[in-house]
Amino acid sequence: MRILVVGSGAREHAIAVSLAQDPEVTALACAPGNAGTAAVSEQFGLDVGDNDAVVAVARTWQADLVVIGPEAPLVSGAADAVRAAGIACFGPGAGAARIEGSKAFAKSVMSSAGVPTASSVVVDNPAHLDTALGVFTPPYVVKDDGLAAGKGVVVSDDVEVARAHALGLLDAGHPALLESFLDGPEASLFCLVDGTTVVPLLPAQDFKRVGDDDTGPNTGGMGAYCPLPWAGAGLADDLVERIVRPVATELDRRGVPFSGLLYAGLALTSQGPAVVEFNCRFGDPETQAVLALLRTPLARLLHATATGTLAEQPPPDWSDDSAVTVVVAAEGYPATPRLGDVITGADGDGVRHAGTRRREDGAVVSCGGRVLSVVGTGADLAAARADAYARLEPVRLAGSHHRTDIGLRAERGEVSMPVSLR
Ligand code: GLY
């Protein structure tokens, strides 16, 4: 099978690494890729926002399957365009990708499906902002209603911080979504979905704040671990039945069946699980940890999803190990990342490149805020953490920063399932 992976993040590098090890994959390409994917696949320049260009690369290279990693091309219909060209595609069409592209659409689907989520108000006029804020109590949650790569979210006890963020969004012409705060540990559940067939992958947890102890602004994600040692073995199946299957069924009922990876970002609250957000693609950085534990050949699962034959596949097979991934970010990330710094020591096993490119003189340099992530595995979470941080040791990037506490609270037994889910 000839597989083209579209995207340039550590998620795409992790997907490419898994596919490169898969005997069913006869040729692998990434577009546009990064300095890491170039080591495992052919590489093509591509503007991922140009659907015609995505189709042209897939056609010219004679791809049997196109895997679209990032949300923006999915929301703008790249998967529809690839399928219209007669090529199998892993990723939802624009209609179903609205589950991520419009939070208002996602709320409407969840309401119809009877799926619990935070209560919310969309504000599109600054004159209505104070009345809307008055409906909520601290901590205030303010989100960009559209795509914002995780950075459009502010959670604050200070109503002035919430108001300023909402006004900033409105000034930029983006509606602001105000939400009630959901307490409890968060979990990311990735599911392969083909219409109404739903196959969960291992639950993971990611860390969105930039600093240790969940301090500082929200980011696209600074690290992740899986599985969740504090969760019961039945958690994924329980969440599928309560949350993901009803949403997949509702999308199907609305005539926009989902095909690809449906990512439920969840809060496991004292009242039961509730949805923080849905995403229409593999999450980053969780994918780097989840795929490190997958034993089933990835191409088979992605191809079955893309061709509507997922129900014929046996359940995925997993290693009993744990995995941890730690993101290395550029100086100034998330506000103003500095680009163009030389990176060394980033060719070890377990390093997944994101914002990297090879300069003409051969040096690998940074070209994005999240520069790379390092994956470690081990028999338990403590061993996986130790492995990840040991693999990070040789990486050198001036001014870079990373969190030192990915998975630490779980390792110490400080995270627990709420009684409602035990
Ligand atoms: N881990 C957050 C995201 O992928 O959106």
Tab-separated table of C-alpha atoms and ligand atoms in Angstrom:
chain	number	residue	atom	x	y	z
A	1	MET	CA	0.000	0.000	0.000
A	2	ARG	CA	1.321	3.467	-0.948
A	3	ILE	CA	0.445	5.949	1.800
A	4	LEU	CA	0.706	9.734	1.701
A	5	VAL	CA	0.614	11.498	5.097
A	6	VAL	CA	-0.418	15.164	4.933
A	7	GLY	CA	0.926	17.475	7.645
A	8	SER	CA	4.170	18.501	9.304
A	9	GLY	CA	3.852	17.990	13.053
A	10	ALA	CA	5.122	15.443	15.567
A	11	ARG	CA	1.763	13.707	15.173
A	12	GLU	CA	2.508	13.151	11.481
A	13	HIS	CA	6.056	12.048	12.290
A	14	ALA	CA	4.676	9.520	14.813
A	15	ILE	CA	2.149	8.243	12.250
A	16	ALA	CA	4.927	7.997	9.642
A	17	VAL	CA	7.225	6.086	12.023
A	18	SER	CA	4.469	3.533	12.692
A	19	LEU	CA	3.653	3.199	8.982
A	20	ALA	CA	7.335	2.880	8.041
A	21	GLN	CA	7.574	-0.210	10.295
A	22	ASP	CA	4.449	-1.775	8.756
A	23	PRO	CA	5.145	-4.548	6.205
A	24	GLU	CA	1.881	-3.732	4.420
A	25	VAL	CA	3.254	-0.286	3.468
A	26	THR	CA	5.248	-0.493	0.230
A	27	ALA	CA	5.895	3.251	-0.121
A	28	LEU	CA	5.481	6.180	2.252
A	29	ALA	CA	5.474	9.927	1.618
A	30	CYS	CA	4.853	12.987	3.795
A	31	ALA	CA	3.809	16.391	2.541
A	32	PRO	CA	5.114	18.812	3.540
A	33	GLY	CA	6.667	16.843	6.414
A	34	ASN	CA	9.634	18.013	8.467
A	35	ALA	CA	13.272	17.117	9.097
A	36	GLY	CA	12.158	14.002	11.022
A	37	THR	CA	9.673	12.603	8.509
A	38	ALA	CA	12.333	13.045	5.793
A	39	ALA	CA	14.292	10.239	7.463
A	40	VAL	CA	11.456	7.708	7.079
A	41	SER	CA	9.558	8.809	3.959
A	42	GLU	CA	9.664	10.597	0.648
A	43	GLN	CA	8.921	14.280	1.031
A	44	PHE	CA	6.919	16.718	-1.094
A	45	GLY	CA	6.402	20.444	-0.680
A	46	LEU	CA	2.711	21.202	-0.134
A	47	ASP	CA	0.437	23.999	1.001
A	48	VAL	CA	-1.927	21.920	3.167
A	49	GLY	CA	-4.548	24.656	2.851
A	50	ASP	CA	-4.839	24.044	-0.902
A	51	ASN	CA	-7.160	21.076	-1.515
A	52	ASP	CA	-6.314	20.925	-5.227
A	53	ALA	CA	-2.622	20.703	-4.365
A	54	VAL	CA	-3.290	17.847	-1.902
A	55	VAL	CA	-5.152	15.941	-4.638
A	56	ALA	CA	-2.427	16.692	-7.184
A	57	VAL	CA	0.316	15.247	-4.948
A	58	ALA	CA	-1.820	12.183	-4.153
A	59	ARG	CA	-2.550	11.579	-7.845
A	60	THR	CA	0.968	12.184	-9.122
A	61	TRP	CA	2.491	9.955	-6.461
A	62	GLN	CA	-0.275	7.341	-7.046
A	63	ALA	CA	-1.253	7.101	-3.385
A	64	ASP	CA	-3.546	4.230	-2.403
A	65	LEU	CA	-4.397	5.991	0.857
A	66	VAL	CA	-4.069	9.605	2.003
A	67	VAL	CA	-3.913	10.252	5.757
A	68	ILE	CA	-4.705	13.874	6.644
A	69	GLY	CA	-3.249	14.846	10.013
A	70	PRO	CA	-4.191	18.461	10.847
A	71	GLU	CA	-7.656	19.889	11.420
A	72	ALA	CA	-7.477	22.896	9.078
A	73	PRO	CA	-7.455	20.954	5.775
A	74	LEU	CA	-10.116	18.578	7.102
A	75	VAL	CA	-12.387	21.489	8.040
A	76	SER	CA	-11.859	22.996	4.602
A	77	GLY	CA	-12.753	19.790	2.760
A	78	ALA	CA	-9.404	18.219	1.791
A	79	ALA	CA	-10.706	14.709	2.540
A	80	ASP	CA	-13.781	15.307	0.355
A	81	ALA	CA	-11.506	16.437	-2.479
A	82	VAL	CA	-9.253	13.365	-2.175
A	83	ARG	CA	-12.225	10.992	-2.094
A	84	ALA	CA	-13.792	12.794	-5.084
A	85	ALA	CA	-10.575	12.003	-6.965
A	86	GLY	CA	-11.193	8.296	-6.293
A	87	ILE	CA	-8.450	7.895	-3.667
A	88	ALA	CA	-9.125	6.407	-0.224
A	89	CYS	CA	-8.693	8.988	2.529
A	90	PHE	CA	-8.344	8.751	6.310
A	91	GLY	CA	-10.079	11.824	7.689
A	92	PRO	CA	-13.607	13.209	7.826
A	93	GLY	CA	-15.223	15.367	5.176
A	94	ALA	CA	-15.879	19.026	5.883
A	95	GLY	CA	-19.436	18.349	7.096
A	96	ALA	CA	-18.331	16.003	9.893
A	97	ALA	CA	-15.118	17.958	10.636
A	98	ARG	CA	-17.348	20.800	11.880
A	99	ILE	CA	-17.406	18.839	15.145
A	100	GLU	CA	-14.019	20.554	15.666
A	101	GLY	CA	-14.328	23.525	13.316
A	102	SER	CA	-17.390	25.003	15.002
A	103	LYS	CA	-17.890	24.655	18.726
A	104	ALA	CA	-21.502	25.793	18.276
A	105	PHE	CA	-22.089	22.880	15.854
A	106	ALA	CA	-20.432	20.477	18.311
A	107	LYS	CA	-22.708	21.699	21.117
A	108	SER	CA	-25.753	21.206	18.914
A	109	VAL	CA	-24.706	17.633	18.015
A	110	MET	CA	-24.040	16.800	21.670
A	111	SER	CA	-27.357	18.257	22.732
A	112	SER	CA	-29.222	16.149	20.135
A	113	ALA	CA	-27.212	13.070	21.144
A	114	GLY	CA	-27.848	13.604	24.872
A	115	VAL	CA	-24.126	13.786	25.596
A	116	PRO	CA	-23.060	15.782	28.667
A	117	THR	CA	-20.884	18.832	28.087
A	118	ALA	CA	-20.262	22.207	29.696
A	119	SER	CA	-23.122	24.701	29.458
A	120	SER	CA	-22.179	27.494	27.093
A	121	VAL	CA	-23.087	30.807	25.495
A	122	VAL	CA	-21.736	32.134	22.181
A	123	VAL	CA	-21.135	35.897	22.219
A	124	ASP	CA	-20.711	37.683	18.887
A	125	ASN	CA	-21.380	41.254	20.059
A	126	PRO	CA	-19.251	43.013	22.727
A	127	ALA	CA	-22.407	44.716	24.031
A	128	HIS	CA	-23.692	41.304	25.191
A	129	LEU	CA	-20.463	40.171	26.854
A	130	ASP	CA	-21.027	41.352	30.428
A	131	THR	CA	-24.529	39.891	30.598
A	132	ALA	CA	-23.171	36.563	29.311
A	133	LEU	CA	-20.248	36.572	31.793
A	134	GLY	CA	-22.755	37.192	34.580
A	135	VAL	CA	-24.322	33.782	33.909
A	136	PHE	CA	-21.083	31.992	34.900
A	137	THR	CA	-19.099	31.645	38.116
A	138	PRO	CA	-15.291	31.328	38.446
A	139	PRO	CA	-13.262	29.780	37.018
A	140	TYR	CA	-14.293	31.380	33.725
A	141	VAL	CA	-13.673	29.467	30.494
A	142	VAL	CA	-13.450	31.523	27.287
A	143	LYS	CA	-12.749	29.879	23.922
A	144	ASP	CA	-12.388	30.925	20.322
A	145	ASP	CA	-15.433	29.467	18.537
A	146	GLY	CA	-13.264	28.457	15.566
A	147	LEU	CA	-9.927	26.676	15.136
A	148	ALA	CA	-7.156	28.033	17.363
A	149	ALA	CA	-4.678	25.153	17.814
A	150	GLY	CA	-5.470	24.946	21.533
A	151	LYS	CA	-4.254	28.485	22.135
A	152	GLY	CA	-7.670	30.153	21.928
A	153	VAL	CA	-8.665	28.964	25.415
A	154	VAL	CA	-8.355	30.969	28.619
A	155	VAL	CA	-9.366	29.551	31.993
A	156	SER	CA	-9.185	32.106	34.806
A	157	ASP	CA	-10.708	32.954	38.174
A	158	ASP	CA	-10.374	36.615	37.242
A	159	VAL	CA	-13.377	37.965	35.372
A	160	GLU	CA	-11.240	40.793	33.938
A	161	VAL	CA	-8.864	38.270	32.329
A	162	ALA	CA	-11.869	36.415	30.887
A	163	ARG	CA	-13.428	39.662	29.620
A	164	ALA	CA	-10.148	40.820	28.039
A	165	HIS	CA	-9.697	37.501	26.207
A	166	ALA	CA	-13.283	37.549	24.926
A	167	LEU	CA	-12.918	41.156	23.748
A	168	GLY	CA	-9.668	40.253	21.984
A	169	LEU	CA	-11.436	37.451	20.116
A	170	LEU	CA	-14.373	39.702	19.222
A	171	ASP	CA	-11.998	42.458	18.048
A	172	ALA	CA	-10.415	39.897	15.715
A	173	GLY	CA	-13.872	39.064	14.359
A	174	HIS	CA	-14.140	35.689	16.141
A	175	PRO	CA	-17.219	34.815	18.218
A	176	ALA	CA	-16.299	33.974	21.835
A	177	LEU	CA	-17.650	30.850	23.514
A	178	LEU	CA	-18.172	31.140	27.297
A	179	GLU	CA	-18.418	27.812	29.125
A	180	SER	CA	-18.989	26.486	32.617
A	181	PHE	CA	-15.863	24.932	34.143
A	182	LEU	CA	-15.719	21.126	34.298
A	183	ASP	CA	-13.876	19.721	37.305
A	184	GLY	CA	-12.107	16.357	37.543
A	185	PRO	CA	-9.210	14.714	35.714
A	186	GLU	CA	-9.125	15.145	31.949
A	187	ALA	CA	-8.746	12.298	29.484
A	188	SER	CA	-8.298	12.146	25.729
A	189	LEU	CA	-10.041	9.247	24.039
A	190	PHE	CA	-9.190	8.661	20.373
A	191	CYS	CA	-11.636	6.512	18.428
A	192	LEU	CA	-11.406	5.169	14.905
A	193	VAL	CA	-14.852	5.836	13.499
A	194	ASP	CA	-16.348	4.690	10.237
A	195	GLY	CA	-19.970	5.808	10.225
A	196	THR	CA	-21.417	4.159	13.311
A	197	THR	CA	-18.573	1.694	13.923
A	198	VAL	CA	-16.453	3.012	16.810
A	199	VAL	CA	-13.127	1.474	17.898
A	200	PRO	CA	-11.418	3.137	20.875
A	201	LEU	CA	-7.647	3.439	21.210
A	202	LEU	CA	-5.936	3.630	24.619
A	203	PRO	CA	-7.082	6.582	26.755
A	204	ALA	CA	-4.390	9.198	27.329
A	205	GLN	CA	-3.948	12.430	29.246
A	206	ASP	CA	-2.317	15.557	27.886
A	207	PHE	CA	-0.953	18.691	29.555
A	208	LYS	CA	-2.124	21.919	27.974
A	209	ARG	CA	-0.558	24.569	30.211
A	210	VAL	CA	2.940	25.654	29.328
A	211	GLY	CA	4.484	25.325	32.794
A	212	ASP	CA	4.983	22.689	35.490
A	213	ASP	CA	2.077	22.274	37.940
A	214	ASP	CA	-0.305	23.463	35.190
A	215	THR	CA	0.830	27.068	35.291
A	216	GLY	CA	0.975	29.648	32.503
A	217	PRO	CA	-1.033	29.966	29.314
A	218	ASN	CA	-2.680	27.184	27.345
A	219	THR	CA	-0.703	25.647	24.483
A	220	GLY	CA	-1.287	23.066	21.787
A	221	GLY	CA	-0.090	20.494	24.376
A	222	MET	CA	3.210	20.088	26.235
A	223	GLY	CA	3.222	16.339	26.892
A	224	ALA	CA	1.078	13.257	27.362
A	225	TYR	CA	1.037	9.767	28.795
A	226	CYS	CA	-0.931	6.598	28.277
A	227	PRO	CA	-2.549	4.408	29.399
A	228	LEU	CA	-4.099	5.946	32.540
A	229	PRO	CA	-2.943	3.863	35.542
A	230	TRP	CA	-5.623	5.459	37.716
A	231	ALA	CA	-8.497	4.462	35.399
A	232	GLY	CA	-10.397	1.187	35.361
A	233	ALA	CA	-9.921	-1.222	32.445
A	234	GLY	CA	-13.470	-0.579	31.237
A	235	LEU	CA	-13.139	3.217	30.941
A	236	ALA	CA	-12.683	3.370	27.154
A	237	ASP	CA	-15.684	1.138	26.426
A	238	ASP	CA	-17.810	3.047	28.944
A	239	LEU	CA	-16.884	6.369	27.300
A	240	VAL	CA	-17.632	4.969	23.843
A	241	GLU	CA	-21.138	3.949	24.899
A	242	ARG	CA	-21.946	7.147	26.809
A	243	ILE	CA	-20.254	9.704	24.578
A	244	VAL	CA	-18.626	8.727	21.299
A	245	ARG	CA	-21.134	6.298	19.803
A	246	PRO	CA	-24.109	8.635	20.399
A	247	VAL	CA	-22.196	11.462	18.693
A	248	ALA	CA	-21.148	9.276	15.738
A	249	THR	CA	-24.749	8.104	15.392
A	250	GLU	CA	-26.033	11.686	15.482
A	251	LEU	CA	-23.551	12.795	12.804
A	252	ASP	CA	-24.673	9.857	10.679
A	253	ARG	CA	-28.322	10.803	11.254
A	254	ARG	CA	-27.563	14.378	10.137
A	255	GLY	CA	-26.153	13.049	6.861
A	256	VAL	CA	-22.517	13.837	7.710
A	257	PRO	CA	-21.148	10.432	8.806
A	258	PHE	CA	-17.732	10.641	10.420
A	259	SER	CA	-14.829	8.741	8.854
A	260	GLY	CA	-11.447	9.006	10.530
A	261	LEU	CA	-10.284	9.719	14.060
A	262	LEU	CA	-12.823	11.212	16.433
A	263	TYR	CA	-11.072	12.612	19.500
A	264	ALA	CA	-13.133	13.167	22.623
A	265	GLY	CA	-11.490	15.540	25.096
A	266	LEU	CA	-13.228	14.706	28.371
A	267	ALA	CA	-13.471	15.808	31.975
A	268	LEU	CA	-14.195	12.915	34.320
A	269	THR	CA	-16.317	14.889	36.771
A	270	SER	CA	-17.982	13.899	40.007
A	271	GLN	CA	-21.243	13.824	38.015
A	272	GLY	CA	-19.819	11.502	35.340
A	273	PRO	CA	-17.879	12.102	32.114
A	274	ALA	CA	-18.498	15.327	30.193
A	275	VAL	CA	-17.075	16.574	26.913
A	276	VAL	CA	-14.615	19.458	26.942
A	277	GLU	CA	-14.202	19.367	23.160
A	278	PHE	CA	-14.310	17.098	20.153
A	279	ASN	CA	-11.524	17.101	17.583
A	280	CYS	CA	-11.709	15.595	14.119
A	281	ARG	CA	-8.158	14.144	13.976
A	282	PHE	CA	-5.418	12.480	15.982
A	283	GLY	CA	-4.394	14.671	18.930
A	284	ASP	CA	-0.929	16.050	19.393
A	285	PRO	CA	1.024	15.167	21.565
A	286	GLU	CA	-1.105	12.183	22.720
A	287	THR	CA	-0.645	10.372	19.385
A	288	GLN	CA	3.092	10.124	19.967
A	289	ALA	CA	2.444	8.148	23.196
A	290	VAL	CA	-0.573	6.134	22.004
A	291	LEU	CA	1.040	4.871	18.791
A	292	ALA	CA	4.193	3.862	20.700
A	293	LEU	CA	2.076	1.129	22.335
A	294	LEU	CA	0.085	-0.046	19.292
A	295	ARG	CA	1.022	-3.538	18.081
A	296	THR	CA	-1.562	-3.905	15.309
A	297	PRO	CA	-0.163	-2.655	11.979
A	298	LEU	CA	-1.395	0.937	11.723
A	299	ALA	CA	-1.935	0.921	7.930
A	300	ARG	CA	-4.531	-1.834	8.228
A	301	LEU	CA	-6.565	0.156	10.769
A	302	LEU	CA	-6.367	3.436	8.836
A	303	HIS	CA	-7.213	1.758	5.513
A	304	ALA	CA	-10.147	-0.159	7.036
A	305	THR	CA	-11.486	3.088	8.504
A	306	ALA	CA	-11.099	4.914	5.196
A	307	THR	CA	-12.803	2.161	3.206
A	308	GLY	CA	-15.726	1.521	5.555
A	309	THR	CA	-14.548	-1.935	6.659
A	310	LEU	CA	-13.528	-1.182	10.255
A	311	ALA	CA	-16.185	-3.539	11.633
A	312	GLU	CA	-14.347	-6.464	9.959
A	313	GLN	CA	-11.113	-5.785	11.888
A	314	PRO	CA	-10.227	-7.484	15.190
A	315	PRO	CA	-9.779	-5.024	18.093
A	316	PRO	CA	-6.360	-3.302	18.155
A	317	ASP	CA	-3.612	-5.138	20.021
A	318	TRP	CA	-1.604	-3.165	22.595
A	319	SER	CA	1.676	-3.519	24.432
A	320	ASP	CA	1.289	-3.765	28.230
A	321	ASP	CA	3.868	-0.977	28.616
A	322	SER	CA	3.304	2.701	29.378
A	323	ALA	CA	4.378	5.596	27.166
A	324	VAL	CA	5.189	9.224	27.931
A	325	THR	CA	5.863	12.041	25.502
A	326	VAL	CA	7.445	15.372	26.402
A	327	VAL	CA	7.266	18.376	24.063
A	328	VAL	CA	10.303	20.613	23.568
A	329	ALA	CA	9.128	24.131	22.715
A	330	ALA	CA	10.954	27.128	21.275
A	331	GLU	CA	11.893	30.127	23.402
A	332	GLY	CA	8.861	32.392	23.682
A	333	TYR	CA	6.271	29.672	22.896
A	334	PRO	CA	3.275	29.952	22.967
A	335	ALA	CA	3.113	33.776	22.598
A	336	THR	CA	6.050	34.591	20.337
A	337	PRO	CA	8.193	31.547	19.529
A	338	ARG	CA	11.664	32.286	18.242
A	339	LEU	CA	12.417	30.390	15.035
A	340	GLY	CA	15.589	29.475	13.152
A	341	ASP	CA	17.661	28.053	16.047
A	342	VAL	CA	19.919	25.076	15.380
A	343	ILE	CA	18.851	21.779	16.981
A	344	THR	CA	21.319	19.004	17.744
A	345	GLY	CA	20.916	15.600	19.364
A	346	ALA	CA	17.470	15.144	17.829
A	347	ASP	CA	18.090	12.035	15.769
A	348	GLY	CA	17.719	9.487	18.576
A	349	ASP	CA	15.048	6.803	18.796
A	350	GLY	CA	11.890	8.212	20.256
A	351	VAL	CA	12.378	11.775	18.957
A	352	ARG	CA	9.407	12.958	16.894
A	353	HIS	CA	9.967	16.167	14.970
A	354	ALA	CA	7.382	18.947	14.680
A	355	GLY	CA	8.601	22.468	13.875
A	356	THR	CA	11.892	21.451	12.293
A	357	ARG	CA	13.413	21.780	8.831
A	358	ARG	CA	16.776	21.028	7.291
A	359	ARG	CA	18.682	24.156	6.286
A	360	GLU	CA	20.702	24.268	3.051
A	361	ASP	CA	23.920	23.712	5.004
A	362	GLY	CA	22.462	20.479	6.424
A	363	ALA	CA	21.718	21.780	9.923
A	364	VAL	CA	18.308	21.027	11.461
A	365	VAL	CA	16.675	24.283	12.612
A	366	SER	CA	13.463	25.186	14.407
A	367	CYS	CA	10.533	26.509	12.352
A	368	GLY	CA	7.614	26.219	14.783
A	369	GLY	CA	6.660	26.784	18.422
A	370	ARG	CA	6.451	23.125	19.380
A	371	VAL	CA	9.746	21.934	17.946
A	372	LEU	CA	9.777	18.240	18.756
A	373	SER	CA	8.544	15.675	21.218
A	374	VAL	CA	10.397	12.821	22.816
A	375	VAL	CA	8.689	9.494	23.511
A	376	GLY	CA	9.742	7.063	26.205
A	377	THR	CA	8.285	3.681	27.077
A	378	GLY	CA	8.646	1.374	30.055
A	379	ALA	CA	6.945	-1.322	32.054
A	380	ASP	CA	5.027	1.287	34.057
A	381	LEU	CA	4.504	5.038	34.071
A	382	ALA	CA	7.581	5.699	36.239
A	383	ALA	CA	9.815	3.736	33.852
A	384	ALA	CA	8.271	5.433	30.806
A	385	ARG	CA	8.817	8.870	32.361
A	386	ALA	CA	12.434	8.039	33.154
A	387	ASP	CA	12.957	6.790	29.591
A	388	ALA	CA	11.388	9.898	28.003
A	389	TYR	CA	13.444	12.341	30.080
A	390	ALA	CA	16.630	10.323	29.432
A	391	ARG	CA	15.974	10.486	25.668
A	392	LEU	CA	15.446	14.245	25.960
A	393	GLU	CA	18.852	14.740	27.609
A	394	PRO	CA	20.981	14.945	24.400
A	395	VAL	CA	18.598	17.361	22.629
A	396	ARG	CA	20.050	20.874	22.384
A	397	LEU	CA	18.041	23.926	21.256
A	398	ALA	CA	18.969	27.386	22.547
A	399	GLY	CA	16.270	28.927	24.734
A	400	SER	CA	13.993	25.877	24.555
A	401	HIS	CA	11.748	24.800	27.405
A	402	HIS	CA	9.797	21.703	28.379
A	403	ARG	CA	7.710	20.547	31.297
A	404	THR	CA	9.425	18.311	33.830
A	405	ASP	CA	6.232	16.905	35.355
A	406	ILE	CA	4.492	15.052	32.521
A	407	GLY	CA	2.681	12.136	34.182
A	408	LEU	CA	4.262	12.885	37.561
A	409	ARG	CA	1.055	13.286	39.573
A	410	ALA	CA	-0.290	10.029	38.141
A	411	GLU	CA	3.018	8.292	38.930
A	412	ARG	CA	2.699	9.484	42.526
A	413	GLY	CA	-0.875	8.190	42.758
A	414	GLU	CA	-2.296	11.719	43.074
A	415	VAL	CA	-4.872	11.306	40.281
A	416	SER	CA	-7.949	9.203	40.861
A	417	MET	CA	-11.155	8.232	39.088
A	418	PRO	CA	-14.176	10.067	40.421
A	419	VAL	CA	-16.565	7.844	42.358
A	420	SER	CA	-19.152	8.324	39.589
A	421	LEU	CA	-16.998	6.262	37.215
A	422	ARG	CA	-15.596	3.550	39.465
B	1	GLY	N1	-3.800	17.537	22.556
B	1	GLY	C1	-4.624	18.579	22.122
B	1	GLY	C2	-4.960	18.568	20.708
B	1	GLY	O1	-4.468	17.774	19.935
B	1	GLY	O2	-5.773	19.385	20.305
